[in-house]
Every structure is written in C-alpha cells, then in structure tokens.
Short mmCIF file of C-alpha atoms in Angstrom, two decimals:
data_model
loop_
_atom_site.label_atom_id
_atom_site.label_comp_id
_atom_site.label_asym_id
_atom_site.label_seq_id
_atom_site.Cartn_x
_atom_site.Cartn_y
_atom_site.Cartn_z
CA PRO A 1 -120.42 67.28 1.42
CA VAL A 2 -117.22 68.68 2.89
CA PRO A 3 -116.58 72.37 2.09
CA ALA A 4 -113.52 72.93 -0.12
CA SER A 5 -111.85 75.07 2.54
CA ALA A 6 -112.07 72.36 5.22
CA PRO A 7 -108.87 70.46 5.99
CA ALA A 8 -108.65 66.83 4.94
CA PRO A 9 -109.92 64.50 7.67
CA GLN A 10 -107.22 62.69 9.60
CA ARG A 11 -107.20 58.96 10.17
CA PRO A 12 -108.67 58.10 13.53
CA TRP A 13 -106.04 55.37 14.04
CA ASN A 14 -102.92 53.85 12.56
CA LEU A 15 -100.93 50.62 12.87
CA LEU A 16 -97.25 50.15 13.63
CA LEU A 17 -95.58 46.79 14.24
CA GLN A 18 -92.28 47.69 15.87
CA SER A 19 -91.17 44.08 15.96
CA LEU A 20 -93.00 40.94 14.87
CA VAL A 21 -91.36 37.52 15.03
CA ILE A 22 -92.94 34.19 14.08
CA ASP A 23 -90.75 31.12 14.39
CA GLY A 24 -91.83 27.55 13.64
CA GLY A 25 -95.19 28.53 12.21
CA GLN A 26 -97.39 26.45 9.94
CA VAL A 27 -99.86 27.45 7.19
CA ASN A 28 -102.54 25.20 5.70
CA TYR A 29 -104.21 26.78 2.67
CA ARG A 30 -107.23 25.47 0.76
CA ASP A 31 -109.26 27.38 -1.81
CA ALA A 32 -112.26 25.37 -3.04
CA LEU A 33 -113.49 28.13 -5.38
CA PRO A 34 -111.54 27.15 -8.54
CA LEU A 35 -112.76 24.21 -10.63
CA ARG A 36 -109.99 22.12 -9.06
CA PRO A 37 -109.26 23.16 -5.46
CA VAL A 38 -105.94 24.83 -4.68
CA GLN A 39 -104.22 23.37 -1.66
CA TRP A 40 -100.78 23.75 -0.16
CA GLN A 41 -99.04 23.59 3.18
CA ALA A 42 -96.07 25.44 4.60
CA SER A 43 -94.09 24.47 7.66
CA GLY A 44 -91.11 25.87 9.47
CA VAL A 45 -92.43 29.39 8.79
CA MET A 46 -90.07 32.08 10.07
CA LEU A 47 -91.13 35.73 9.71
CA LYS A 48 -89.36 38.82 11.06
CA VAL A 49 -90.66 42.35 10.46
CA LYS A 50 -89.51 45.62 12.03
CA ASP A 51 -91.13 49.06 12.01
CA PHE A 52 -93.92 47.96 9.66
CA ALA A 53 -96.62 50.63 9.19
CA PRO A 54 -98.85 49.31 6.37
CA LEU A 55 -101.43 52.13 6.58
CA SER A 56 -99.10 55.10 6.79
CA GLY A 57 -98.36 55.56 3.07
CA SER A 58 -94.87 56.71 3.98
CA ALA A 59 -91.89 56.20 1.74
CA GLN A 60 -90.21 54.07 4.42
CA ALA A 61 -89.89 50.36 3.63
CA ALA A 62 -89.79 47.93 6.55
CA PRO A 63 -87.11 45.24 6.86
CA LEU A 64 -88.61 41.79 6.25
CA GLN A 65 -87.27 38.24 6.49
CA LEU A 66 -89.33 35.20 5.53
CA ALA A 67 -88.44 31.51 5.27
CA LEU A 68 -90.62 28.42 4.85
CA ARG A 69 -90.88 24.91 3.45
CA MET A 70 -93.82 24.40 1.11
CA VAL A 71 -95.66 21.31 -0.12
CA GLY A 72 -98.21 21.64 -2.94
CA SER A 73 -99.74 18.19 -2.56
CA ARG A 74 -99.15 15.04 -0.57
CA ARG A 75 -97.10 13.50 -3.38
CA SER A 76 -94.67 16.41 -3.68
CA GLN A 77 -91.48 16.80 -1.74
CA ALA A 78 -91.13 20.09 0.13
CA GLY A 79 -89.74 23.13 -1.62
CA SER A 80 -88.12 26.03 0.20
CA LEU A 81 -88.48 29.80 0.02
CA ALA A 82 -86.35 32.44 1.74
CA TYR A 83 -86.67 36.21 1.34
CA ASP A 84 -84.46 38.84 2.95
CA GLY A 85 -85.29 42.41 2.04
CA SER A 86 -87.88 45.09 2.62
CA LEU A 87 -91.59 45.76 2.11
CA ARG A 88 -93.73 48.85 1.77
CA VAL A 89 -97.49 48.52 1.25
CA ALA A 90 -98.62 51.90 -0.14
CA PRO A 91 -97.37 52.36 -2.76
CA LEU A 92 -96.23 48.74 -2.99
CA LEU A 93 -92.48 48.17 -2.95
CA VAL A 94 -90.83 44.76 -2.50
CA GLN A 95 -87.07 44.48 -2.87
CA GLY A 96 -84.58 41.96 -1.63
CA THR A 97 -82.88 38.64 -2.11
CA VAL A 98 -84.88 35.51 -2.91
CA ARG A 99 -83.72 31.92 -2.62
CA ALA A 100 -86.39 29.47 -3.76
CA SER A 101 -86.00 25.86 -4.76
CA ASP A 102 -88.44 23.11 -5.77
CA LEU A 103 -91.55 25.24 -5.14
CA PRO A 104 -94.60 23.28 -6.36
CA LEU A 105 -95.88 25.80 -8.92
CA HIS A 106 -98.39 23.25 -10.23
CA ALA A 107 -100.37 23.73 -7.00
CA PHE A 108 -101.43 27.16 -8.32
CA GLU A 109 -102.33 25.98 -11.85
CA PRO A 110 -106.12 26.00 -11.19
CA TYR A 111 -105.96 29.80 -10.80
CA ILE A 112 -104.86 30.21 -14.43
CA ALA A 113 -106.34 27.02 -15.92
CA ASP A 114 -108.98 28.96 -17.87
CA LEU A 115 -106.19 30.89 -19.63
CA LEU A 116 -104.33 27.74 -20.70
CA ASN A 117 -105.24 25.08 -23.23
CA VAL A 118 -102.98 22.62 -21.42
CA ARG A 119 -102.94 21.04 -17.98
CA VAL A 120 -99.81 21.48 -15.89
CA LEU A 121 -99.46 18.28 -13.88
CA ARG A 122 -96.08 19.06 -12.35
CA ALA A 123 -93.76 22.08 -12.30
CA ASP A 124 -91.22 22.82 -9.59
CA GLY A 125 -89.72 26.29 -9.75
CA GLY A 126 -86.71 27.95 -8.27
CA PHE A 127 -84.98 31.33 -8.26
CA SER A 128 -81.87 32.67 -6.60
CA GLY A 129 -81.10 36.35 -6.90
CA ARG A 130 -82.33 39.92 -6.43
CA VAL A 131 -85.95 40.98 -6.94
CA ARG A 132 -87.54 44.43 -7.03
CA TYR A 133 -91.20 45.26 -7.66
CA GLU A 134 -92.56 48.79 -7.30
CA ASP A 135 -95.88 50.48 -8.04
CA THR A 136 -95.19 53.93 -9.49
CA PRO A 137 -97.46 56.62 -10.94
CA ALA A 138 -96.16 55.61 -14.39
CA GLY A 139 -97.03 51.93 -13.79
CA ALA A 140 -95.52 48.85 -12.23
CA ARG A 141 -91.76 48.24 -12.42
CA LEU A 142 -90.18 44.81 -12.04
CA SER A 143 -86.57 43.76 -12.10
CA LEU A 144 -85.01 40.33 -11.57
CA LEU A 145 -81.32 39.50 -11.51
CA GLY A 146 -80.26 35.93 -10.81
CA ASP A 147 -80.71 32.30 -11.78
CA ALA A 148 -84.08 30.63 -12.42
CA GLN A 149 -85.06 26.97 -12.86
CA LEU A 150 -88.15 25.06 -13.91
CA ASN A 151 -87.79 21.40 -12.93
CA ASP A 152 -89.79 18.21 -13.41
CA LEU A 153 -92.23 19.79 -15.85
CA ARG A 154 -95.14 17.63 -17.06
CA VAL A 155 -97.78 19.18 -19.32
CA ARG A 156 -100.75 17.45 -20.96
CA ALA A 157 -103.43 18.68 -23.34
CA ALA A 158 -106.50 20.06 -21.61
CA GLU A 159 -109.74 18.15 -22.02
CA GLN A 160 -111.61 19.51 -25.04
CA GLY A 161 -114.97 18.85 -26.61
CA ALA A 162 -115.30 17.50 -30.15
CA SER A 163 -116.22 20.95 -31.50
CA ALA A 164 -112.92 22.40 -30.25
CA ASN A 165 -110.97 19.64 -31.98
CA PRO A 166 -112.04 19.45 -35.65
CA VAL A 167 -110.03 16.30 -36.33
CA GLY A 168 -111.92 14.47 -33.61
CA VAL A 169 -108.76 13.11 -31.96
CA ASN A 170 -108.78 13.44 -28.20
CA LEU A 171 -105.30 14.57 -27.16
CA ALA A 172 -106.20 14.68 -23.48
CA GLY A 173 -105.38 11.55 -21.57
CA SER A 174 -102.26 9.80 -20.47
CA GLU A 175 -99.68 11.16 -22.95
CA ASP A 176 -97.53 14.14 -22.03
CA LEU A 177 -97.29 17.01 -24.51
CA LEU A 178 -94.20 18.42 -22.83
CA ARG A 179 -91.83 16.94 -20.29
CA TRP A 180 -88.38 17.81 -19.02
CA LYS A 181 -86.21 17.37 -15.96
CA VAL A 182 -84.40 20.74 -15.75
CA LEU A 183 -84.66 24.05 -17.60
CA ALA A 184 -82.14 26.51 -16.16
CA LEU A 185 -81.80 30.19 -16.96
CA ARG A 186 -78.45 31.39 -15.62
CA GLY A 187 -77.65 35.09 -15.35
CA LEU A 188 -81.25 36.17 -15.91
CA ASP A 189 -81.47 39.98 -16.07
CA LEU A 190 -85.03 41.19 -16.55
CA ALA A 191 -86.35 44.74 -16.32
CA LEU A 192 -89.97 45.64 -17.08
#
C-alpha cells in the first residue's frame, strides 16, 4: 500500500505523435466471432494526425483528417468516408465535418443481429455535416447537424422457430419485409 502522504506515481513514459501521415493505405477486416462473420475492406486510406498524445489526458484535441473508400462485401460498390476535425482520447472528444456516402452498413449487421428480429440484407448509409461526441462527467453528449440518407434498404424477417411464431407461418425466406431506394433526412439537427 502507498502511504496517503506519498505523491501520486508518475507515468514512466508517454506517447506523442507530432506528425503521422498515411497515404494510399489499405485495410482488410474480418471478424469471425459473430454468428455470421463481419468482413469489409477499405482502400485509398489517407490519415493525417498532428500533435496526438493519446495517453496524456490533456484537454488538447489533435487535428485529424481521414478519408477512405469502403466495401462491405464483394457485391457492393465502394462507399466513401471523409472526416476533417479533431480527436482527443481521454476524455473522448470527436468533433468535425463528416462526408459519407454509400457506406455498406449491412456489413456490420451481425454485431447487432441478436437485438433485431429482422435480417438487414442491404443498407447503404450517408451523412454530410457536423458531428460532435464528448464524454463528460455528466455522461456522453452527441450532436449532429447535417443531411443523412439510408439507401437501398432491404430487410427480411429473421429465421424463427415454430414456438416463436404461434401461427406457424414462416415469414423468413425470399420476401422482403421492408424495401426502399432512398430515405433522406435533410436539415437533421440532433442533440443528445
């Protein structure tokens, strides 16, 4: 035990990235843990970070730029994501401008599949506007201001056993429960 009068121990080391630049990078991601594996690829990755000190806990946020093209499966066309803003790790603060279009959100559906009673076969998302997320002592704060889209949505009933469906009709199969080409939310102003 440390006596109460002893000063708090100092960190033996710290990390500071004065300048980090990645241009033309590629990411291949595969998570086989969910029931259905999650897989996506990103190409043309551009990342620029300055004065990033993730372990310092200082109030200073580092400038961050990120851009990439993302494919959620071999059948999907590439979506794009661009972020220009700042990042602080502890406490977490992300604020900046986001431009995303045709991101294959359905690639991440296996992570929340146990929470849904439907199967999302296709969903391409997009957002253009300002984003701010901050961890505070009073709780998380989120604000979004911009335009959002959910395109090419295809949803089917999840496979269910006979006990979960008292009528005995199997809704899972080839028929879509929900389908649309474009759902656009213009002038979205959200604060939580």
